[in-house]
């Protein structure tokens, strides 16, 4: 599957950077390089662009798409949380602008084997970086009820976090939770019918 992702608010985001021809810019979530391409097209020969992403497919797609800009572009496979050390390794002490397009890309949702979407029944994975060993399958089958509750509460901000965690732990005692559809059914059962979003 070809890596394609339409950048939301592309013009507004790049306009907000006030790109200077000789500036240095970083995209910490390079993805399909929509923002990157637009920024790079405004850079002069002394401009510099650093793209960071942890997704191998994104790195491959961006490398190809940004080829026309030559050595003005440096692409690094890493997480944006490592941005400071990435820039230090490249000898960059300051930048003129940073872009972070946070969230899951449409490519990741539409790539069935990534296991991000409940639209397809596939093995639970949900890794942004496939080099990591920890998968969603391992988390739902090994984390304690308390740990699961904290994840759903803190990251999902779900009002039924405690009940969802309880249902997962109860169900996995009977059978390992392996697929997205299995997890989806467990979560649905943990949420009162009147609060479920259908469709």
PDB file of C-alpha atoms in Angstrom:
ATOM      1  CA  UNK A   1       0.000   0.000   0.000  1.00  0.00           C
ATOM      2  CA  UNK A   2       1.348   3.415  -0.985  1.00  0.00           C
ATOM      3  CA  UNK A   3       1.861   5.840   1.909  1.00  0.00           C
ATOM      4  CA  UNK A   4      -0.599   8.664   1.318  1.00  0.00           C
ATOM      5  CA  UNK A   5      -1.802  11.173   3.863  1.00  0.00           C
ATOM      6  CA  UNK A   6      -3.528  14.508   3.298  1.00  0.00           C
ATOM      7  CA  UNK A   7      -2.179  17.129   5.685  1.00  0.00           C
ATOM      8  CA  UNK A   8      -4.948  18.952   7.497  1.00  0.00           C
ATOM      9  CA  UNK A   9      -4.662  22.770   7.563  1.00  0.00           C
ATOM     10  CA  UNK A  10      -1.558  22.538   5.391  1.00  0.00           C
ATOM     11  CA  UNK A  11      -1.520  26.127   4.131  1.00  0.00           C
ATOM     12  CA  UNK A  12      -2.420  27.584   7.525  1.00  0.00           C
ATOM     13  CA  UNK A  13       0.280  25.569   9.304  1.00  0.00           C
ATOM     14  CA  UNK A  14       3.083  26.449   6.901  1.00  0.00           C
ATOM     15  CA  UNK A  15       1.960  30.072   6.739  1.00  0.00           C
ATOM     16  CA  UNK A  16       2.243  30.211  10.535  1.00  0.00           C
ATOM     17  CA  UNK A  17       5.905  29.155  10.276  1.00  0.00           C
ATOM     18  CA  UNK A  18       6.779  32.327   8.298  1.00  0.00           C
ATOM     19  CA  UNK A  19       9.402  30.308   6.407  1.00  0.00           C
ATOM     20  CA  UNK A  20      12.701  32.128   5.794  1.00  0.00           C
ATOM     21  CA  UNK A  21      14.761  31.091   2.759  1.00  0.00           C
ATOM     22  CA  UNK A  22      17.846  30.406   4.846  1.00  0.00           C
ATOM     23  CA  UNK A  23      15.994  29.086   7.898  1.00  0.00           C
ATOM     24  CA  UNK A  24      16.161  25.717   9.624  1.00  0.00           C
ATOM     25  CA  UNK A  25      12.911  23.825  10.144  1.00  0.00           C
ATOM     26  CA  UNK A  26      11.964  20.542  11.775  1.00  0.00           C
ATOM     27  CA  UNK A  27       8.957  18.324  11.194  1.00  0.00           C
ATOM     28  CA  UNK A  28       8.796  15.929  14.137  1.00  0.00           C
ATOM     29  CA  UNK A  29       6.004  13.889  12.563  1.00  0.00           C
ATOM     30  CA  UNK A  30       7.159  13.715   8.948  1.00  0.00           C
ATOM     31  CA  UNK A  31       4.515  11.243   7.759  1.00  0.00           C
ATOM     32  CA  UNK A  32       3.709  11.593   4.060  1.00  0.00           C
ATOM     33  CA  UNK A  33       5.771  14.823   3.990  1.00  0.00           C
ATOM     34  CA  UNK A  34       2.895  17.158   3.081  1.00  0.00           C
ATOM     35  CA  UNK A  35       4.081  19.915   5.411  1.00  0.00           C
ATOM     36  CA  UNK A  36       7.711  19.106   4.642  1.00  0.00           C
ATOM     37  CA  UNK A  37       7.323  19.482   0.885  1.00  0.00           C
ATOM     38  CA  UNK A  38       5.616  22.841   1.232  1.00  0.00           C
ATOM     39  CA  UNK A  39       8.280  24.120   3.660  1.00  0.00           C
ATOM     40  CA  UNK A  40      11.157  22.813   1.533  1.00  0.00           C
ATOM     41  CA  UNK A  41       9.743  24.438  -1.595  1.00  0.00           C
ATOM     42  CA  UNK A  42      10.156  27.816   0.163  1.00  0.00           C
ATOM     43  CA  UNK A  43      13.754  27.245   1.280  1.00  0.00           C
ATOM     44  CA  UNK A  44      16.748  28.665  -0.550  1.00  0.00           C
ATOM     45  CA  UNK A  45      20.067  26.889  -1.065  1.00  0.00           C
ATOM     46  CA  UNK A  46      21.180  27.704   2.491  1.00  0.00           C
ATOM     47  CA  UNK A  47      17.923  26.563   4.092  1.00  0.00           C
ATOM     48  CA  UNK A  48      17.789  23.337   6.070  1.00  0.00           C
ATOM     49  CA  UNK A  49      15.020  20.890   6.827  1.00  0.00           C
ATOM     50  CA  UNK A  50      15.024  17.956   9.265  1.00  0.00           C
ATOM     51  CA  UNK A  51      12.232  15.388   9.102  1.00  0.00           C
ATOM     52  CA  UNK A  52      11.685  12.931  11.952  1.00  0.00           C
ATOM     53  CA  UNK A  53       9.339   9.951  11.987  1.00  0.00           C
ATOM     54  CA  UNK A  54       9.340   6.525  13.594  1.00  0.00           C
ATOM     55  CA  UNK A  55       7.227   4.836  10.910  1.00  0.00           C
ATOM     56  CA  UNK A  56       9.299   2.986   8.301  1.00  0.00           C
ATOM     57  CA  UNK A  57       6.677   3.437   5.561  1.00  0.00           C
ATOM     58  CA  UNK A  58       6.584   7.192   6.223  1.00  0.00           C
ATOM     59  CA  UNK A  59      10.384   7.420   6.049  1.00  0.00           C
ATOM     60  CA  UNK A  60      10.443   5.598   2.692  1.00  0.00           C
ATOM     61  CA  UNK A  61       7.666   7.752   1.219  1.00  0.00           C
ATOM     62  CA  UNK A  62       9.155  11.027   2.472  1.00  0.00           C
ATOM     63  CA  UNK A  63      12.662  10.129   1.284  1.00  0.00           C
ATOM     64  CA  UNK A  64      11.328   9.645  -2.229  1.00  0.00           C
ATOM     65  CA  UNK A  65       9.067  12.708  -2.212  1.00  0.00           C
ATOM     66  CA  UNK A  66      11.724  15.093  -0.842  1.00  0.00           C
ATOM     67  CA  UNK A  67      14.513  13.955  -3.208  1.00  0.00           C
ATOM     68  CA  UNK A  68      14.235  17.116  -5.343  1.00  0.00           C
ATOM     69  CA  UNK A  69      15.486  19.203  -2.402  1.00  0.00           C
ATOM     70  CA  UNK A  70      18.752  17.289  -2.160  1.00  0.00           C
ATOM     71  CA  UNK A  71      21.066  17.825   0.791  1.00  0.00           C
ATOM     72  CA  UNK A  72      18.928  20.589   2.280  1.00  0.00           C
ATOM     73  CA  UNK A  73      16.849  17.724   3.706  1.00  0.00           C
ATOM     74  CA  UNK A  74      17.873  15.295   6.431  1.00  0.00           C
ATOM     75  CA  UNK A  75      15.490  12.489   7.390  1.00  0.00           C
ATOM     76  CA  UNK A  76      15.897  10.629  10.671  1.00  0.00           C
ATOM     77  CA  UNK A  77      13.986   7.591  11.881  1.00  0.00           C
ATOM     78  CA  UNK A  78      13.206   8.400  15.481  1.00  0.00           C
ATOM     79  CA  UNK A  79      10.448   9.674  17.766  1.00  0.00           C
ATOM     80  CA  UNK A  80       9.857  13.411  18.002  1.00  0.00           C
ATOM     81  CA  UNK A  81      10.476  13.161  21.742  1.00  0.00           C
ATOM     82  CA  UNK A  82      14.143  12.681  20.790  1.00  0.00           C
ATOM     83  CA  UNK A  83      14.192  15.875  18.723  1.00  0.00           C
ATOM     84  CA  UNK A  84      16.761  17.644  20.903  1.00  0.00           C
ATOM     85  CA  UNK A  85      19.288  14.809  20.697  1.00  0.00           C
ATOM     86  CA  UNK A  86      18.631  14.318  16.961  1.00  0.00           C
ATOM     87  CA  UNK A  87      19.395  17.994  16.327  1.00  0.00           C
ATOM     88  CA  UNK A  88      22.469  17.899  18.566  1.00  0.00           C
ATOM     89  CA  UNK A  89      23.818  14.906  16.603  1.00  0.00           C
ATOM     90  CA  UNK A  90      23.312  16.897  13.402  1.00  0.00           C
ATOM     91  CA  UNK A  91      25.156  19.890  14.899  1.00  0.00           C
ATOM     92  CA  UNK A  92      22.047  22.076  14.869  1.00  0.00           C
ATOM     93  CA  UNK A  93      21.822  24.399  17.872  1.00  0.00           C
ATOM     94  CA  UNK A  94      18.653  26.312  17.019  1.00  0.00           C
ATOM     95  CA  UNK A  95      15.751  26.175  14.577  1.00  0.00           C
ATOM     96  CA  UNK A  96      13.358  28.700  13.081  1.00  0.00           C
ATOM     97  CA  UNK A  97      10.250  26.537  13.264  1.00  0.00           C
ATOM     98  CA  UNK A  98       8.861  23.154  14.296  1.00  0.00           C
ATOM     99  CA  UNK A  99       5.854  21.237  12.971  1.00  0.00           C
ATOM    100  CA  UNK A 100       4.106  18.447  14.899  1.00  0.00           C
ATOM    101  CA  UNK A 101       1.041  16.860  13.290  1.00  0.00           C
ATOM    102  CA  UNK A 102       0.022  14.625  16.178  1.00  0.00           C
ATOM    103  CA  UNK A 103      -2.183  11.575  15.853  1.00  0.00           C
ATOM    104  CA  UNK A 104      -2.554   8.533  13.655  1.00  0.00           C
ATOM    105  CA  UNK A 105      -2.349   8.984   9.891  1.00  0.00           C
ATOM    106  CA  UNK A 106      -4.982   7.725   7.474  1.00  0.00           C
ATOM    107  CA  UNK A 107      -2.315   5.398   6.050  1.00  0.00           C
ATOM    108  CA  UNK A 108      -1.836   3.752   9.436  1.00  0.00           C
ATOM    109  CA  UNK A 109      -5.588   3.389   9.920  1.00  0.00           C
ATOM    110  CA  UNK A 110      -6.102   1.976   6.429  1.00  0.00           C
ATOM    111  CA  UNK A 111      -3.201  -0.500   6.568  1.00  0.00           C
ATOM    112  CA  UNK A 112      -5.086  -3.513   7.922  1.00  0.00           C
ATOM    113  CA  UNK A 113      -2.141  -5.377   9.453  1.00  0.00           C
ATOM    114  CA  UNK A 114      -1.234  -2.353  11.608  1.00  0.00           C
ATOM    115  CA  UNK A 115      -4.305  -3.106  13.740  1.00  0.00           C
ATOM    116  CA  UNK A 116      -5.200   0.538  14.447  1.00  0.00           C
ATOM    117  CA  UNK A 117      -8.750   0.425  13.145  1.00  0.00           C
ATOM    118  CA  UNK A 118     -11.819  -1.434  14.378  1.00  0.00           C
ATOM    119  CA  UNK A 119     -13.085  -1.353  10.784  1.00  0.00           C
ATOM    120  CA  UNK A 120     -11.084  -4.511  10.026  1.00  0.00           C
ATOM    121  CA  UNK A 121     -10.785  -7.706  12.016  1.00  0.00           C
ATOM    122  CA  UNK A 122      -7.058  -8.178  12.342  1.00  0.00           C
ATOM    123  CA  UNK A 123      -4.473  -8.989  14.983  1.00  0.00           C
ATOM    124  CA  UNK A 124      -4.056  -6.328  17.667  1.00  0.00           C
ATOM    125  CA  UNK A 125      -0.850  -4.445  16.990  1.00  0.00           C
ATOM    126  CA  UNK A 126      -1.134  -0.629  17.076  1.00  0.00           C
ATOM    127  CA  UNK A 127       2.614   0.026  17.034  1.00  0.00           C
ATOM    128  CA  UNK A 128       3.599   3.393  15.573  1.00  0.00           C
ATOM    129  CA  UNK A 129       7.153   2.062  15.251  1.00  0.00           C
ATOM    130  CA  UNK A 130       7.244  -1.570  14.120  1.00  0.00           C
ATOM    131  CA  UNK A 131      10.742  -1.945  15.627  1.00  0.00           C
ATOM    132  CA  UNK A 132       9.165  -1.875  19.089  1.00  0.00           C
ATOM    133  CA  UNK A 133       8.280  -5.267  20.506  1.00  0.00           C
ATOM    134  CA  UNK A 134       5.352  -4.195  22.710  1.00  0.00           C
ATOM    135  CA  UNK A 135       1.988  -4.566  20.942  1.00  0.00           C
ATOM    136  CA  UNK A 136      -1.593  -3.771  21.925  1.00  0.00           C
ATOM    137  CA  UNK A 137      -2.199  -7.520  22.079  1.00  0.00           C
ATOM    138  CA  UNK A 138       0.451  -7.920  24.768  1.00  0.00           C
ATOM    139  CA  UNK A 139      -0.865  -4.931  26.719  1.00  0.00           C
ATOM    140  CA  UNK A 140      -4.502  -6.091  26.842  1.00  0.00           C
ATOM    141  CA  UNK A 141      -3.473  -9.634  27.748  1.00  0.00           C
ATOM    142  CA  UNK A 142      -0.795  -8.967  30.383  1.00  0.00           C
ATOM    143  CA  UNK A 143      -1.312  -5.566  32.012  1.00  0.00           C
ATOM    144  CA  UNK A 144      -3.114  -5.498  35.342  1.00  0.00           C
ATOM    145  CA  UNK A 145      -6.632  -4.137  35.644  1.00  0.00           C
ATOM    146  CA  UNK A 146      -5.212  -1.100  37.418  1.00  0.00           C
ATOM    147  CA  UNK A 147      -2.682  -0.433  34.621  1.00  0.00           C
ATOM    148  CA  UNK A 148      -5.338  -0.802  31.921  1.00  0.00           C
ATOM    149  CA  UNK A 149      -7.670   1.530  33.805  1.00  0.00           C
ATOM    150  CA  UNK A 150      -4.924   4.160  34.032  1.00  0.00           C
ATOM    151  CA  UNK A 151      -4.202   3.921  30.282  1.00  0.00           C
ATOM    152  CA  UNK A 152      -7.869   4.296  29.298  1.00  0.00           C
ATOM    153  CA  UNK A 153      -8.438   7.076  31.817  1.00  0.00           C
ATOM    154  CA  UNK A 154      -5.298   9.094  31.121  1.00  0.00           C
ATOM    155  CA  UNK A 155      -4.953   8.630  27.368  1.00  0.00           C
ATOM    156  CA  UNK A 156      -8.476   7.797  26.261  1.00  0.00           C
ATOM    157  CA  UNK A 157     -10.224  10.021  28.814  1.00  0.00           C
ATOM    158  CA  UNK A 158     -13.038   7.483  28.767  1.00  0.00           C
ATOM    159  CA  UNK A 159     -15.624   7.772  31.525  1.00  0.00           C
ATOM    160  CA  UNK A 160     -16.042   3.989  31.509  1.00  0.00           C
ATOM    161  CA  UNK A 161     -12.303   3.254  31.820  1.00  0.00           C
ATOM    162  CA  UNK A 162     -12.645   1.207  34.985  1.00  0.00           C
ATOM    163  CA  UNK A 163     -15.433  -0.948  33.577  1.00  0.00           C
ATOM    164  CA  UNK A 164     -13.566  -1.484  30.301  1.00  0.00           C
ATOM    165  CA  UNK A 165     -10.441  -2.615  32.184  1.00  0.00           C
ATOM    166  CA  UNK A 166     -12.545  -4.964  34.313  1.00  0.00           C
ATOM    167  CA  UNK A 167     -14.219  -6.515  31.239  1.00  0.00           C
ATOM    168  CA  UNK A 168     -10.884  -7.035  29.492  1.00  0.00           C
ATOM    169  CA  UNK A 169      -9.370  -8.822  32.487  1.00  0.00           C
ATOM    170  CA  UNK A 170     -12.478 -11.003  32.919  1.00  0.00           C
ATOM    171  CA  UNK A 171     -12.585 -11.980  29.226  1.00  0.00           C
ATOM    172  CA  UNK A 172      -8.879 -12.774  28.902  1.00  0.00           C
ATOM    173  CA  UNK A 173      -9.166 -15.310  31.729  1.00  0.00           C
ATOM    174  CA  UNK A 174     -11.342 -17.383  29.407  1.00  0.00           C
ATOM    175  CA  UNK A 175      -9.436 -16.713  26.170  1.00  0.00           C
ATOM    176  CA  UNK A 176      -6.535 -14.569  24.982  1.00  0.00           C
ATOM    177  CA  UNK A 177      -7.738 -11.398  23.237  1.00  0.00           C
ATOM    178  CA  UNK A 178      -6.169 -11.533  19.791  1.00  0.00           C
ATOM    179  CA  UNK A 179      -8.062  -9.376  17.283  1.00  0.00           C
ATOM    180  CA  UNK A 180      -9.439  -5.872  16.960  1.00  0.00           C
ATOM    181  CA  UNK A 181     -13.013  -7.171  16.675  1.00  0.00           C
ATOM    182  CA  UNK A 182     -12.643  -9.215  19.876  1.00  0.00           C
ATOM    183  CA  UNK A 183     -11.425  -6.161  21.775  1.00  0.00           C
ATOM    184  CA  UNK A 184     -14.135  -3.994  20.238  1.00  0.00           C
ATOM    185  CA  UNK A 185     -16.876  -6.379  21.388  1.00  0.00           C
ATOM    186  CA  UNK A 186     -15.456  -6.436  24.926  1.00  0.00           C
ATOM    187  CA  UNK A 187     -15.337  -2.645  25.052  1.00  0.00           C
ATOM    188  CA  UNK A 188     -18.887  -2.353  23.692  1.00  0.00           C
ATOM    189  CA  UNK A 189     -20.134  -4.740  26.370  1.00  0.00           C
ATOM    190  CA  UNK A 190     -18.454  -2.590  29.051  1.00  0.00           C
ATOM    191  CA  UNK A 191     -20.271   0.586  27.967  1.00  0.00           C
ATOM    192  CA  UNK A 192     -23.981   1.046  28.773  1.00  0.00           C
ATOM    193  CA  UNK A 193     -26.054   0.839  25.574  1.00  0.00           C
ATOM    194  CA  UNK A 194     -27.315   4.415  25.754  1.00  0.00           C
ATOM    195  CA  UNK A 195     -23.709   5.724  25.673  1.00  0.00           C
ATOM    196  CA  UNK A 196     -22.464   3.627  22.749  1.00  0.00           C
ATOM    197  CA  UNK A 197     -21.583   5.334  19.486  1.00  0.00           C
ATOM    198  CA  UNK A 198     -22.935   3.280  16.600  1.00  0.00           C
ATOM    199  CA  UNK A 199     -21.653   3.296  13.050  1.00  0.00           C
TER     200      UNK A 199
END
